[in-house]
Each structure stands twice: as C-alpha cells, then as structure tokens.
Coordinates of C-alpha atoms in Angstrom, one line a residue:
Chain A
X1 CA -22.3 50.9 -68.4
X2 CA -25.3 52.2 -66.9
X3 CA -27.1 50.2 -64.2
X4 CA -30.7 49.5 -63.6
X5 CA -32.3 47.0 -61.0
X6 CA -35.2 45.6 -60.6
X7 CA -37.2 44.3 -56.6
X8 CA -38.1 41.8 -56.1
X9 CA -36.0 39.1 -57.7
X10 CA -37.9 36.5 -57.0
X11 CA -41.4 36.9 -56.0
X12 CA -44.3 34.0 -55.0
X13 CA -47.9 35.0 -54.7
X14 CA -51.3 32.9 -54.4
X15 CA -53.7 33.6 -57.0
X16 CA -56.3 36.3 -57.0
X17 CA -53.5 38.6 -55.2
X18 CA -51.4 41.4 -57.3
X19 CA -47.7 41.8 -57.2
X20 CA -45.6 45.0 -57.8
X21 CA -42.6 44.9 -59.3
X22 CA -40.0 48.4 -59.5
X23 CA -37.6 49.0 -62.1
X24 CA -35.3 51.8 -61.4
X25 CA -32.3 53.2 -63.2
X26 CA -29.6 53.9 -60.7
X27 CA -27.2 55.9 -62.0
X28 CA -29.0 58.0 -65.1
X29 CA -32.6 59.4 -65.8
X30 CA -34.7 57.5 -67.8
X31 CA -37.9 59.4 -69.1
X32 CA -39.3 55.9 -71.1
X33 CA -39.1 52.6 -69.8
X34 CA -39.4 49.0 -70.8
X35 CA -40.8 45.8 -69.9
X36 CA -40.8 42.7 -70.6
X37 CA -42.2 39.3 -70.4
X38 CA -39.8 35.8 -71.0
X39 CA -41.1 32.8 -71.0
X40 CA -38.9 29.7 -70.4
X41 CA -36.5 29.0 -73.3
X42 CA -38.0 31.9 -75.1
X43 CA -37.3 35.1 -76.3
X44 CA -38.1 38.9 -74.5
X45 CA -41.3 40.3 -75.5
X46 CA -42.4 44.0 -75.0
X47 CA -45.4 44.1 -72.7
X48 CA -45.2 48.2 -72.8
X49 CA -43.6 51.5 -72.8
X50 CA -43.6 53.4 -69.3
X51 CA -43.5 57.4 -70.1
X52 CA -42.4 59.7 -67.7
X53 CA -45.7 61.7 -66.6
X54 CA -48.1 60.2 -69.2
X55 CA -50.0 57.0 -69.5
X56 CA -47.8 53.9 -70.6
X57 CA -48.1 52.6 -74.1
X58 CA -49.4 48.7 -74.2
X59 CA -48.1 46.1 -77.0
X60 CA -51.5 44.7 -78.9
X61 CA -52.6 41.7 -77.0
X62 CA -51.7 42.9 -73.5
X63 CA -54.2 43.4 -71.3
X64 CA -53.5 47.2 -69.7
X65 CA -56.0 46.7 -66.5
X66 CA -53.9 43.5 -65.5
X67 CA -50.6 45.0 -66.0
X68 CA -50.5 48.9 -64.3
X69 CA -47.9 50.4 -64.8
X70 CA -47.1 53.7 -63.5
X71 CA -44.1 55.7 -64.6
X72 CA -43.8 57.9 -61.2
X73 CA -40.2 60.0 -61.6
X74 CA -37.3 59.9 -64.1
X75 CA -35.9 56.9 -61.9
X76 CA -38.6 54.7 -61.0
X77 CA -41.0 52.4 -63.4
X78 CA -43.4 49.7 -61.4
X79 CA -45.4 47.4 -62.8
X80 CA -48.3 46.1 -60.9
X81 CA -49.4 42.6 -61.9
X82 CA -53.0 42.7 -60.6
X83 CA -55.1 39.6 -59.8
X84 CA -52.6 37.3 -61.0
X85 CA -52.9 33.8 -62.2
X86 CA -51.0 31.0 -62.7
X87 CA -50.6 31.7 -65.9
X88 CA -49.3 35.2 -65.2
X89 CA -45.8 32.8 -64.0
X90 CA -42.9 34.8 -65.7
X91 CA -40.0 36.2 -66.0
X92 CA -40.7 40.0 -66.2
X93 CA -37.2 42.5 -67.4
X94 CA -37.2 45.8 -67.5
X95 CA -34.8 48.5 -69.8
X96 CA -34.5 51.5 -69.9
X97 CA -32.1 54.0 -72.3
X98 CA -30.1 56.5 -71.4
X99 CA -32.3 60.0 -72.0
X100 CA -30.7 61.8 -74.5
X101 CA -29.1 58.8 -75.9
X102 CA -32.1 57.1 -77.4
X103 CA -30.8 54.3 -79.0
X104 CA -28.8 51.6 -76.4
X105 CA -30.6 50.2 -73.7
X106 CA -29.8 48.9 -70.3
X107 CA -31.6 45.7 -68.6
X108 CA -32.6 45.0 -65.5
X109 CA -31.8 41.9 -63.6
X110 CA -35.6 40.4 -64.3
X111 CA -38.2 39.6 -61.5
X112 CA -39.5 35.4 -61.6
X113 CA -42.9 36.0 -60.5
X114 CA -44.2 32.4 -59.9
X115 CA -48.0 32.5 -59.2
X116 CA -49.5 29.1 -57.1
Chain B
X1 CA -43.5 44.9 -87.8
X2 CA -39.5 43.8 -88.4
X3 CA -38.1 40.3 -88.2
X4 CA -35.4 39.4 -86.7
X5 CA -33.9 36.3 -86.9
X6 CA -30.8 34.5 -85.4
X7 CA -29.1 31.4 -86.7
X8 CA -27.8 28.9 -85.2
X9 CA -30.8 28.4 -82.8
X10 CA -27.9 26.2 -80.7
X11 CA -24.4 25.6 -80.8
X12 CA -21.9 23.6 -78.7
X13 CA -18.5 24.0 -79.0
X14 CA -15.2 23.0 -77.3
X15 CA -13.3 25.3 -75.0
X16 CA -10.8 26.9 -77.0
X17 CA -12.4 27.3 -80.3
X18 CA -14.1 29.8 -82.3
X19 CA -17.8 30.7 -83.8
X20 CA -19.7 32.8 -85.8
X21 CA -23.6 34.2 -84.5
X22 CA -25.6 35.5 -86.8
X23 CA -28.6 37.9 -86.9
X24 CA -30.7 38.6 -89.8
X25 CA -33.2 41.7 -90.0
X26 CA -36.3 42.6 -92.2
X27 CA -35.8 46.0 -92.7
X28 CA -34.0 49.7 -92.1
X29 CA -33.1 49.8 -88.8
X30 CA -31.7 52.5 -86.0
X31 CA -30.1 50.5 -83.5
X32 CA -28.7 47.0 -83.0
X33 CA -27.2 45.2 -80.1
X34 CA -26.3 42.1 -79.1
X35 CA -26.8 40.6 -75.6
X36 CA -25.9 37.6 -73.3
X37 CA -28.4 36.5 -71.0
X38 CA -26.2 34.1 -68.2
X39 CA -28.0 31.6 -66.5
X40 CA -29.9 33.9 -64.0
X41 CA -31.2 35.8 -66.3
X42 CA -29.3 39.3 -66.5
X43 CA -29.1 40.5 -70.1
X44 CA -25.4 42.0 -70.4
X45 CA -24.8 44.4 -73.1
X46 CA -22.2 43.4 -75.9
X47 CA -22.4 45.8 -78.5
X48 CA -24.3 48.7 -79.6
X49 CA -23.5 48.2 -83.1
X50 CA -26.0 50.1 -85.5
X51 CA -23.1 49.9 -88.4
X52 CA -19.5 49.0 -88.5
X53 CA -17.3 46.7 -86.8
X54 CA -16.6 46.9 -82.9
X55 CA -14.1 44.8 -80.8
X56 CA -14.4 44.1 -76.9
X57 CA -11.6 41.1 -76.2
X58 CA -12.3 38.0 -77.0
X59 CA -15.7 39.4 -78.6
X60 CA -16.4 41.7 -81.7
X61 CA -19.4 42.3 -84.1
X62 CA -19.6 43.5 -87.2
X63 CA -22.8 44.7 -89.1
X64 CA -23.7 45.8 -92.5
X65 CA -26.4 47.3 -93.0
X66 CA -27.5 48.0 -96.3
X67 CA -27.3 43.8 -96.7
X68 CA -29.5 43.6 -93.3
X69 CA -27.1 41.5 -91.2
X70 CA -24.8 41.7 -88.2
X71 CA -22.4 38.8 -87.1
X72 CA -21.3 38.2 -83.8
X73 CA -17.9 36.3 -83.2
X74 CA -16.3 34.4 -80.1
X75 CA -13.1 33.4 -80.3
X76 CA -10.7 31.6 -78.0
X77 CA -14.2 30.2 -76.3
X78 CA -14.5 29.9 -72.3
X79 CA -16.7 27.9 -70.6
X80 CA -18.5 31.1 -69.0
X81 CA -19.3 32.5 -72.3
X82 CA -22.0 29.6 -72.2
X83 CA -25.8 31.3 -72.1
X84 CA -28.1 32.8 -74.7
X85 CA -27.0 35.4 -77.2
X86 CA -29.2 37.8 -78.2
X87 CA -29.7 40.3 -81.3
X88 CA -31.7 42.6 -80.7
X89 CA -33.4 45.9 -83.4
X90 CA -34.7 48.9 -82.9
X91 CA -38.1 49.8 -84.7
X92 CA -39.7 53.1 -84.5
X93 CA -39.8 54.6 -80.7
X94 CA -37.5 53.3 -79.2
X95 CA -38.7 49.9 -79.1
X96 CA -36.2 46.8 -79.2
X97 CA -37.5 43.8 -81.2
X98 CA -35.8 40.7 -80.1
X99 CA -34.5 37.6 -82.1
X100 CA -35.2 34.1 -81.0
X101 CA -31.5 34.2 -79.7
X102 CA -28.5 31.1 -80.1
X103 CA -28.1 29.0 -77.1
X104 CA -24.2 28.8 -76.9
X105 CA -23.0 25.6 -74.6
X106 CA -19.3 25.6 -74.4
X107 CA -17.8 22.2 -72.8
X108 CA -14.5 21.8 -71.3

C-alpha cells in the first residue's frame, strides 16, 4: 500500500509558541490532503483539505488563522499550529489519496502535540 | 452531513474465536473502508470496500449498499488484532466521515 509519514511524532511545546507539523506521501503524488484531529478515546475529525497550489478548505468550527496549512508540492502538506494552547493537546493524522484514484486513502502515523 | 455509525462500541473476546463489526450509513455513498488503529495510533488500511465482499486472511468485509451497511468479520481472533476498528464514508470531495469505531480487546 502506499505510504505517508508524518514529523514529528511526538512534539512538546510551551504555550503561546506554534508547532509545525509535515505530512508527506512517500511513494505517490497527492494533489489534496487531509488532516485530522483525535481526541483521546474518540474518533478522527477533519480539521481541512490541503489543495495543491490553492488555499486549503477548513471544516466549520475550525479556526483557519490558528491552524495554517500550506499545501507546498504534490508531496508535502504542513500544518502550522500557531499560538497553541493547552487545549490545542492532540493527536493530529494526516491522509492523503492516491491522485488519480480518488477514492482510498492512506494515513499518516499521527503527531501527539501536547502543549504545557 | 452522513452518519455513520458502528456497533458494538466494545467487544472482548477470547483468543480463538470469531466476531462480527458492523457499520451503518445515512446515505448514498462512494467509498467505504475500514481501518485499525493499533495502540500507537497508526490507522492501517483493511478494506476499500465501496460494494461487494473482499477477503484478506483472517479478515473479510462485505457491504451492501443499497441496505446502507457493511460488516466486518474476524475470525480465528489473535491477541494483536486487539485496537480500534474503524468504518469509515466517503461524502462529496473526497472527504472521509468517520464512525465512532468498536474497541476490540482480545484476551489470551
């Protein structure tokens, strides 16, 4: 199956800094991206679509000036979690499908961004 | 927007035997899959199983669309298929709504 990875794994910031967070798909091109948000012992929510050379696509509810995300090549997604919070503490998956084939996705392994 | 919804929300089972997942959605859809998220999180594709039935060893799904449900069986449990199971729909664009998922605990 296709591959895509996420950096950091594991991140730990103090409050008031931002964190960025790359998504890339390592062995196909991905022209839209996904991410996510899990909370503990819940299911994945969509925060956003990141397009390819266009301005991402925010789920209602999520704020688009704390989460940047920026859709640079046909490989690379980041999400930039900007003057986090404690609250912001997540874990934060990204997917991508398969250009072409727009149906099945692939996940990355998720980033636990735990905010102090 | 689509509903999803998975039933049982938990289930524990002995090594060795068998069980039935099952995800119910709201409306037409393009895409289902089913996913196991292990304990550190990765989400490990299953299936890709708009329609039809699909076997992968131990594992196969079968869905049916027109009644708006997909099952997901394990049989011949291990104690490494323990983890969260996952159904998961695609709605217009690409985008994946997810169930609530079944928390599978299998004991030795």
């Amino acid at each position: 199956g296709a591959v895509v990875s996420q950096h950091p794994s594991r991140v730990i910031c103090k409050s008031g800094t931002s964190v960025k967070i790359e998504c890339r798909s390592l062995d196909f091109q991905a022209t839209t991206m996904f991410w996510y948000r899990q909370f503990p012992k819940k299911s994945l929510m969509l925060m956003a679509t990141s397009n390819e050379g266009s301005k991402a696509t925010y789920e209602q509810g999520v704020e688009k000036d704390k989460f940047l995300i920026n859709h640079a090549s046909l490989t690379l997604s980041t999400l930039t979690v900007t003057s986090a919070h404690p609250e912001d503490s997540s874990f934060y998956i990204c997917s991508a499908p398969i250009a072409g084939n727009s149906y099945e996705q692939y996940f990355g392994p998720g980033t636990r961004l735990t905010v102090t | 927007g689509i509903q999803v919804e998975q039933s049982p929300p938990d289930l524990i089972l002995q090594e060795g035997a068998n069980s039935t997942l099952r995800c119910n959605f709201s409306d037409s859809v393009n895409n289902l899959q089913w996913f196991h998220q292990n304990p550190w999180g990765q989400l490990i594709n299953l299936f890709y199983i708009p329609s039809g039935t699909k076997q992968n060893g131990r594992l196969s799904a079968t869905t049916v669309a027109t009644e708006r449900y997909s099952l997901l069986y394990i049989s011949s449990s291990q104690t490494t298929d323990s983890g969260v199971y996952f159904c998961a729909v695609q709605e217009y664009g690409n985008k994946l709504v997810f169930g609530a998922g079944t928390i599978l605990r299998v004991k030795s």
